[in-house]
Amino acid sequence: MIGNAGPKRRYAIRLAILMAVYLIVLFAAVTTFRSHSVSGPAAFVLALAPALPVIGVFWAVMRLMVELDDEYLRMLMVRQTLFATGLTLGCATAWGFLEQFELVIHVEAFYWAVLWFFGLGAGTVFNRLTVGTGVCVP
Amino acid sequence: MNNRLKVLRAERDWNQADLAEALGISRQSINAIETGRYDPSLPLAFKIAALFAMSIEEIFNPGDAGTG
């Protein structure tokens, strides 16, 4: 794709690295906690470690948005991310109240990040329905 | 916003990919502009006008959007 191959390639490389780091760090954290060989401040650092590459994926998505040369594709991506963000915040807010009144089970907070990534995919469908183009970005 | 992009392109016997390459943008962008689903930014409108050696007003007109 003209003018966008570079940004998309960089995004794919960043994503691959971040996912590899995530898997390694997650495995290390789970293994270490299961062996009860960490405590105190080190436990906090280790527990937070798997979050960092996931946060890195958010950064990679935003970088792609900045680096895309094609203004139309960038507009589609902005719509996608806004859709994902709205979906996630809306669901998290609704679920929070349902949980507060003990009508639903507790959901671990990191699942909202998973929902956001799902929202990016659903944002493609949203774009197709609203502007007639469902080009998947990224 | 209405535009004559499709006509101007056809007059030169270019397909959407040709025009996209000449402008350095995606074919999806050309398609969206031609079908009125997306209005280009001012810099892109100038780029399109320069490519066809015309003024922006000769290619784009506000249509209903400019009457309000």
PDB file of C-alpha atoms in Angstrom:
ATOM      1  CA  MET A   1       0.000   0.000   0.000  1.00  0.00           C
ATOM      2  CA  ILE A   2       1.487   3.280  -1.131  1.00  0.00           C
ATOM      3  CA  GLY A   3       3.008   5.396   1.591  1.00  0.00           C
ATOM      4  CA  ASN A   4       1.893   3.072   4.353  1.00  0.00           C
ATOM      5  CA  ALA A   5       4.048  -0.007   3.912  1.00  0.00           C
ATOM      6  CA  GLY A   6       6.773   1.468   6.134  1.00  0.00           C
ATOM      7  CA  PRO A   7       4.528   2.356   9.079  1.00  0.00           C
ATOM      8  CA  LYS A   8       2.686  -0.963   8.866  1.00  0.00           C
ATOM      9  CA  ARG A   9       5.926  -2.919   8.706  1.00  0.00           C
ATOM     10  CA  ARG A  10       7.279  -1.047  11.722  1.00  0.00           C
ATOM     11  CA  TYR A  11       4.017  -1.741  13.557  1.00  0.00           C
ATOM     12  CA  ALA A  12       4.220  -5.453  12.738  1.00  0.00           C
ATOM     13  CA  ILE A  13       7.824  -5.622  13.982  1.00  0.00           C
ATOM     14  CA  ARG A  14       6.979  -3.742  17.186  1.00  0.00           C
ATOM     15  CA  LEU A  15       3.967  -5.984  17.764  1.00  0.00           C
ATOM     16  CA  ALA A  16       5.984  -9.161  17.239  1.00  0.00           C
ATOM     17  CA  ILE A  17       8.704  -8.021  19.651  1.00  0.00           C
ATOM     18  CA  LEU A  18       6.222  -6.894  22.297  1.00  0.00           C
ATOM     19  CA  MET A  19       4.259 -10.141  22.096  1.00  0.00           C
ATOM     20  CA  ALA A  20       7.432 -12.202  22.384  1.00  0.00           C
ATOM     21  CA  VAL A  21       8.507 -10.170  25.416  1.00  0.00           C
ATOM     22  CA  TYR A  22       5.026 -10.551  26.901  1.00  0.00           C
ATOM     23  CA  LEU A  23       5.080 -14.340  26.620  1.00  0.00           C
ATOM     24  CA  ILE A  24       8.554 -14.580  28.129  1.00  0.00           C
ATOM     25  CA  VAL A  25       7.813 -12.181  30.995  1.00  0.00           C
ATOM     26  CA  LEU A  26       4.443 -13.768  31.725  1.00  0.00           C
ATOM     27  CA  PHE A  27       6.000 -17.234  31.862  1.00  0.00           C
ATOM     28  CA  ALA A  28       8.755 -15.961  34.169  1.00  0.00           C
ATOM     29  CA  ALA A  29       6.283 -14.200  36.453  1.00  0.00           C
ATOM     30  CA  VAL A  30       3.899 -17.148  36.726  1.00  0.00           C
ATOM     31  CA  THR A  31       6.747 -19.607  37.337  1.00  0.00           C
ATOM     32  CA  THR A  32       8.325 -17.378  39.980  1.00  0.00           C
ATOM     33  CA  PHE A  33       5.081 -16.711  41.843  1.00  0.00           C
ATOM     34  CA  ARG A  34       4.167 -20.403  41.824  1.00  0.00           C
ATOM     35  CA  SER A  35       7.478 -21.248  43.453  1.00  0.00           C
ATOM     36  CA  HIS A  36       6.825 -18.573  46.140  1.00  0.00           C
ATOM     37  CA  SER A  37      10.358 -17.311  45.612  1.00  0.00           C
ATOM     38  CA  VAL A  38       9.525 -13.608  45.500  1.00  0.00           C
ATOM     39  CA  SER A  39       8.017 -11.169  47.984  1.00  0.00           C
ATOM     40  CA  GLY A  40       7.978  -7.492  48.971  1.00  0.00           C
ATOM     41  CA  PRO A  41       8.750  -4.768  46.415  1.00  0.00           C
ATOM     42  CA  ALA A  42      10.250  -7.331  44.007  1.00  0.00           C
ATOM     43  CA  ALA A  43       6.866  -9.077  43.879  1.00  0.00           C
ATOM     44  CA  PHE A  44       5.216  -5.842  42.807  1.00  0.00           C
ATOM     45  CA  VAL A  45       7.803  -5.286  40.094  1.00  0.00           C
ATOM     46  CA  LEU A  46       7.439  -8.849  38.830  1.00  0.00           C
ATOM     47  CA  ALA A  47       3.639  -8.666  38.916  1.00  0.00           C
ATOM     48  CA  LEU A  48       3.699  -5.441  36.893  1.00  0.00           C
ATOM     49  CA  ALA A  49       6.248  -6.720  34.384  1.00  0.00           C
ATOM     50  CA  PRO A  50       3.719  -8.525  32.076  1.00  0.00           C
ATOM     51  CA  ALA A  51       1.691  -5.305  31.890  1.00  0.00           C
ATOM     52  CA  LEU A  52       4.541  -3.354  30.330  1.00  0.00           C
ATOM     53  CA  PRO A  53       4.595  -5.090  26.910  1.00  0.00           C
ATOM     54  CA  VAL A  54       0.783  -4.865  26.767  1.00  0.00           C
ATOM     55  CA  ILE A  55       1.058  -1.127  27.438  1.00  0.00           C
ATOM     56  CA  GLY A  56       3.698  -1.182  24.711  1.00  0.00           C
ATOM     57  CA  VAL A  57       1.090  -2.514  22.287  1.00  0.00           C
ATOM     58  CA  PHE A  58      -1.110   0.501  23.068  1.00  0.00           C
ATOM     59  CA  TRP A  59       1.898   2.682  22.279  1.00  0.00           C
ATOM     60  CA  ALA A  60       2.530   0.772  19.018  1.00  0.00           C
ATOM     61  CA  VAL A  61      -1.071   1.303  17.914  1.00  0.00           C
ATOM     62  CA  MET A  62      -0.821   5.031  18.647  1.00  0.00           C
ATOM     63  CA  ARG A  63       2.537   5.264  16.846  1.00  0.00           C
ATOM     64  CA  LEU A  64       0.992   3.627  13.769  1.00  0.00           C
ATOM     65  CA  MET A  65      -1.759   6.217  13.876  1.00  0.00           C
ATOM     66  CA  VAL A  66       0.833   9.010  13.946  1.00  0.00           C
ATOM     67  CA  GLU A  67       3.077   7.482  11.295  1.00  0.00           C
ATOM     68  CA  LEU A  68       0.401   6.585   8.707  1.00  0.00           C
ATOM     69  CA  ASP A  69       0.951   8.861   5.701  1.00  0.00           C
ATOM     70  CA  ASP A  70      -2.467   8.276   4.208  1.00  0.00           C
ATOM     71  CA  GLU A  71      -4.944  10.671   5.809  1.00  0.00           C
ATOM     72  CA  TYR A  72      -7.995   8.586   4.879  1.00  0.00           C
ATOM     73  CA  LEU A  73      -6.601   5.404   6.415  1.00  0.00           C
ATOM     74  CA  ARG A  74      -5.547   7.432   9.460  1.00  0.00           C
ATOM     75  CA  MET A  75      -9.104   8.719   9.784  1.00  0.00           C
ATOM     76  CA  LEU A  76     -10.409   5.145   9.631  1.00  0.00           C
ATOM     77  CA  MET A  77      -7.941   4.134  12.322  1.00  0.00           C
ATOM     78  CA  VAL A  78      -8.946   7.036  14.564  1.00  0.00           C
ATOM     79  CA  ARG A  79     -12.570   5.911  14.221  1.00  0.00           C
ATOM     80  CA  GLN A  80     -11.562   2.331  15.018  1.00  0.00           C
ATOM     81  CA  THR A  81      -9.699   3.301  18.176  1.00  0.00           C
ATOM     82  CA  LEU A  82     -12.458   5.641  19.316  1.00  0.00           C
ATOM     83  CA  PHE A  83     -14.978   2.840  18.812  1.00  0.00           C
ATOM     84  CA  ALA A  84     -12.778   0.430  20.783  1.00  0.00           C
ATOM     85  CA  THR A  85     -12.251   2.964  23.557  1.00  0.00           C
ATOM     86  CA  GLY A  86     -15.944   3.810  23.812  1.00  0.00           C
ATOM     87  CA  LEU A  87     -16.917   0.150  23.837  1.00  0.00           C
ATOM     88  CA  THR A  88     -14.376  -0.663  26.540  1.00  0.00           C
ATOM     89  CA  LEU A  89     -15.140   2.295  28.798  1.00  0.00           C
ATOM     90  CA  GLY A  90     -18.873   1.744  28.379  1.00  0.00           C
ATOM     91  CA  CYS A  91     -18.678  -1.945  29.202  1.00  0.00           C
ATOM     92  CA  ALA A  92     -16.292  -1.361  32.122  1.00  0.00           C
ATOM     93  CA  THR A  93     -18.586   1.288  33.589  1.00  0.00           C
ATOM     94  CA  ALA A  94     -21.717  -0.843  33.200  1.00  0.00           C
ATOM     95  CA  TRP A  95     -19.990  -3.937  34.552  1.00  0.00           C
ATOM     96  CA  GLY A  96     -18.627  -1.943  37.500  1.00  0.00           C
ATOM     97  CA  PHE A  97     -22.125  -1.020  38.633  1.00  0.00           C
ATOM     98  CA  LEU A  98     -23.455  -4.535  38.057  1.00  0.00           C
ATOM     99  CA  GLU A  99     -20.558  -5.866  40.096  1.00  0.00           C
ATOM    100  CA  GLN A 100     -21.086  -3.231  42.798  1.00  0.00           C
ATOM    101  CA  PHE A 101     -24.631  -4.488  43.325  1.00  0.00           C
ATOM    102  CA  GLU A 102     -23.417  -8.109  43.253  1.00  0.00           C
ATOM    103  CA  LEU A 103     -25.392  -9.024  40.145  1.00  0.00           C
ATOM    104  CA  VAL A 104     -22.409 -10.338  38.189  1.00  0.00           C
ATOM    105  CA  ILE A 105     -19.107 -11.993  38.972  1.00  0.00           C
ATOM    106  CA  HIS A 106     -15.857 -10.078  39.421  1.00  0.00           C
ATOM    107  CA  VAL A 107     -13.820  -9.573  36.232  1.00  0.00           C
ATOM    108  CA  GLU A 108     -10.062  -9.055  36.393  1.00  0.00           C
ATOM    109  CA  ALA A 109      -9.240  -5.538  35.206  1.00  0.00           C
ATOM    110  CA  PHE A 110      -6.792  -6.636  32.503  1.00  0.00           C
ATOM    111  CA  TYR A 111      -9.656  -8.197  30.569  1.00  0.00           C
ATOM    112  CA  TRP A 112     -10.729  -4.659  29.658  1.00  0.00           C
ATOM    113  CA  ALA A 113      -7.530  -4.401  27.619  1.00  0.00           C
ATOM    114  CA  VAL A 114      -8.536  -7.614  25.848  1.00  0.00           C
ATOM    115  CA  LEU A 115     -11.951  -6.081  25.135  1.00  0.00           C
ATOM    116  CA  TRP A 116     -10.220  -2.979  23.709  1.00  0.00           C
ATOM    117  CA  PHE A 117      -8.270  -5.128  21.268  1.00  0.00           C
ATOM    118  CA  PHE A 118     -11.508  -6.872  20.306  1.00  0.00           C
ATOM    119  CA  GLY A 119     -13.024  -3.411  19.883  1.00  0.00           C
ATOM    120  CA  LEU A 120     -10.348  -2.538  17.341  1.00  0.00           C
ATOM    121  CA  GLY A 121     -11.547  -5.442  15.209  1.00  0.00           C
ATOM    122  CA  ALA A 122     -15.179  -4.535  15.736  1.00  0.00           C
ATOM    123  CA  GLY A 123     -14.258  -0.970  14.774  1.00  0.00           C
ATOM    124  CA  THR A 124     -13.579  -2.227  11.250  1.00  0.00           C
ATOM    125  CA  VAL A 125     -17.172  -3.442  11.065  1.00  0.00           C
ATOM    126  CA  PHE A 126     -18.309  -0.115  12.537  1.00  0.00           C
ATOM    127  CA  ASN A 127     -16.414   1.733   9.783  1.00  0.00           C
ATOM    128  CA  ARG A 128     -17.945  -0.457   7.101  1.00  0.00           C
ATOM    129  CA  LEU A 129     -21.443   0.189   8.427  1.00  0.00           C
ATOM    130  CA  THR A 130     -21.004   3.938   8.888  1.00  0.00           C
ATOM    131  CA  VAL A 131     -18.591   5.119   6.175  1.00  0.00           C
ATOM    132  CA  GLY A 132     -18.838   2.149   3.844  1.00  0.00           C
ATOM    133  CA  THR A 133     -15.200   1.144   4.147  1.00  0.00           C
ATOM    134  CA  GLY A 134     -13.953  -1.543   6.456  1.00  0.00           C
ATOM    135  CA  VAL A 135     -10.258  -1.394   5.611  1.00  0.00           C
ATOM    136  CA  CYS A 136      -8.525  -3.119   8.484  1.00  0.00           C
ATOM    137  CA  VAL A 137      -6.067  -0.711  10.088  1.00  0.00           C
ATOM    138  CA  PRO A 138      -3.721  -2.041  11.283  1.00  0.00           C
TER     139      PRO A 138
ATOM    140  CA  MET B   1     -18.676  17.974  -1.302  1.00  0.00           C
ATOM    141  CA  ASN B   2     -18.902  16.980  -4.968  1.00  0.00           C
ATOM    142  CA  ASN B   3     -15.903  16.428  -7.194  1.00  0.00           C
ATOM    143  CA  ARG B   4     -14.950  15.616 -10.795  1.00  0.00           C
ATOM    144  CA  LEU B   5     -12.100  13.327  -9.872  1.00  0.00           C
ATOM    145  CA  LYS B   6     -13.547  10.239 -11.550  1.00  0.00           C
ATOM    146  CA  VAL B   7     -14.187  12.120 -14.808  1.00  0.00           C
ATOM    147  CA  LEU B   8     -10.758  13.750 -14.832  1.00  0.00           C
ATOM    148  CA  ARG B   9      -9.135  10.411 -14.131  1.00  0.00           C
ATOM    149  CA  ALA B  10     -11.091   8.696 -16.899  1.00  0.00           C
ATOM    150  CA  GLU B  11     -10.141  11.447 -19.373  1.00  0.00           C
ATOM    151  CA  ARG B  12      -6.506  10.560 -18.783  1.00  0.00           C
ATOM    152  CA  ASP B  13      -7.227   6.840 -18.949  1.00  0.00           C
ATOM    153  CA  TRP B  14      -5.951   6.322 -15.429  1.00  0.00           C
ATOM    154  CA  ASN B  15      -7.342   3.752 -13.045  1.00  0.00           C
ATOM    155  CA  GLN B  16      -7.651   4.403  -9.312  1.00  0.00           C
ATOM    156  CA  ALA B  17      -4.316   2.720  -8.634  1.00  0.00           C
ATOM    157  CA  ASP B  18      -2.562   5.001 -11.149  1.00  0.00           C
ATOM    158  CA  LEU B  19      -3.994   8.099  -9.512  1.00  0.00           C
ATOM    159  CA  ALA B  20      -3.214   6.797  -6.037  1.00  0.00           C
ATOM    160  CA  GLU B  21       0.388   6.193  -7.022  1.00  0.00           C
ATOM    161  CA  ALA B  22       0.720   9.643  -8.578  1.00  0.00           C
ATOM    162  CA  LEU B  23      -0.580  11.236  -5.374  1.00  0.00           C
ATOM    163  CA  GLY B  24       1.258   8.905  -3.006  1.00  0.00           C
ATOM    164  CA  ILE B  25      -1.911   7.771  -1.248  1.00  0.00           C
ATOM    165  CA  SER B  26      -3.905   4.541  -1.077  1.00  0.00           C
ATOM    166  CA  ARG B  27      -6.383   3.363  -3.704  1.00  0.00           C
ATOM    167  CA  GLN B  28      -8.973   3.208  -0.917  1.00  0.00           C
ATOM    168  CA  SER B  29      -8.532   6.943  -0.442  1.00  0.00           C
ATOM    169  CA  ILE B  30      -9.158   7.633  -4.132  1.00  0.00           C
ATOM    170  CA  ASN B  31     -12.247   5.461  -4.055  1.00  0.00           C
ATOM    171  CA  ALA B  32     -13.569   7.191  -0.924  1.00  0.00           C
ATOM    172  CA  ILE B  33     -12.993  10.657  -2.414  1.00  0.00           C
ATOM    173  CA  GLU B  34     -14.542   9.772  -5.771  1.00  0.00           C
ATOM    174  CA  THR B  35     -17.648   8.315  -4.164  1.00  0.00           C
ATOM    175  CA  GLY B  36     -18.040  11.306  -1.852  1.00  0.00           C
ATOM    176  CA  ARG B  37     -17.471   9.318   1.306  1.00  0.00           C
ATOM    177  CA  TYR B  38     -14.426  11.348   2.260  1.00  0.00           C
ATOM    178  CA  ASP B  39     -13.473  14.975   1.709  1.00  0.00           C
ATOM    179  CA  PRO B  40      -9.707  15.402   1.347  1.00  0.00           C
ATOM    180  CA  SER B  41      -7.716  17.779   3.515  1.00  0.00           C
ATOM    181  CA  LEU B  42      -6.696  21.115   2.012  1.00  0.00           C
ATOM    182  CA  PRO B  43      -3.073  19.966   1.399  1.00  0.00           C
ATOM    183  CA  LEU B  44      -4.330  16.869  -0.437  1.00  0.00           C
ATOM    184  CA  ALA B  45      -6.850  18.919  -2.414  1.00  0.00           C
ATOM    185  CA  PHE B  46      -4.002  21.210  -3.517  1.00  0.00           C
ATOM    186  CA  LYS B  47      -1.933  18.166  -4.460  1.00  0.00           C
ATOM    187  CA  ILE B  48      -4.801  16.774  -6.564  1.00  0.00           C
ATOM    188  CA  ALA B  49      -5.333  20.156  -8.222  1.00  0.00           C
ATOM    189  CA  ALA B  50      -1.628  20.465  -9.016  1.00  0.00           C
ATOM    190  CA  LEU B  51      -1.589  16.993 -10.557  1.00  0.00           C
ATOM    191  CA  PHE B  52      -4.402  17.894 -12.940  1.00  0.00           C
ATOM    192  CA  ALA B  53      -3.018  21.426 -13.450  1.00  0.00           C
ATOM    193  CA  MET B  54      -6.336  22.909 -12.358  1.00  0.00           C
ATOM    194  CA  SER B  55      -7.618  24.995  -9.494  1.00  0.00           C
ATOM    195  CA  ILE B  56      -9.285  23.311  -6.534  1.00  0.00           C
ATOM    196  CA  GLU B  57     -12.606  24.928  -7.464  1.00  0.00           C
ATOM    197  CA  GLU B  58     -12.471  23.317 -10.905  1.00  0.00           C
ATOM    198  CA  ILE B  59     -12.314  19.874  -9.297  1.00  0.00           C
ATOM    199  CA  PHE B  60     -14.250  20.277  -6.078  1.00  0.00           C
ATOM    200  CA  ASN B  61     -17.461  22.141  -5.388  1.00  0.00           C
ATOM    201  CA  PRO B  62     -19.228  22.380  -2.064  1.00  0.00           C
ATOM    202  CA  GLY B  63     -22.597  21.106  -3.300  1.00  0.00           C
ATOM    203  CA  ASP B  64     -25.188  21.098  -0.522  1.00  0.00           C
ATOM    204  CA  ALA B  65     -22.477  21.371   2.114  1.00  0.00           C
ATOM    205  CA  GLY B  66     -21.626  24.926   1.058  1.00  0.00           C
ATOM    206  CA  THR B  67     -25.135  26.338   1.145  1.00  0.00           C
ATOM    207  CA  GLY B  68     -25.544  26.342   4.904  1.00  0.00           C
TER     208      GLY B  68
END
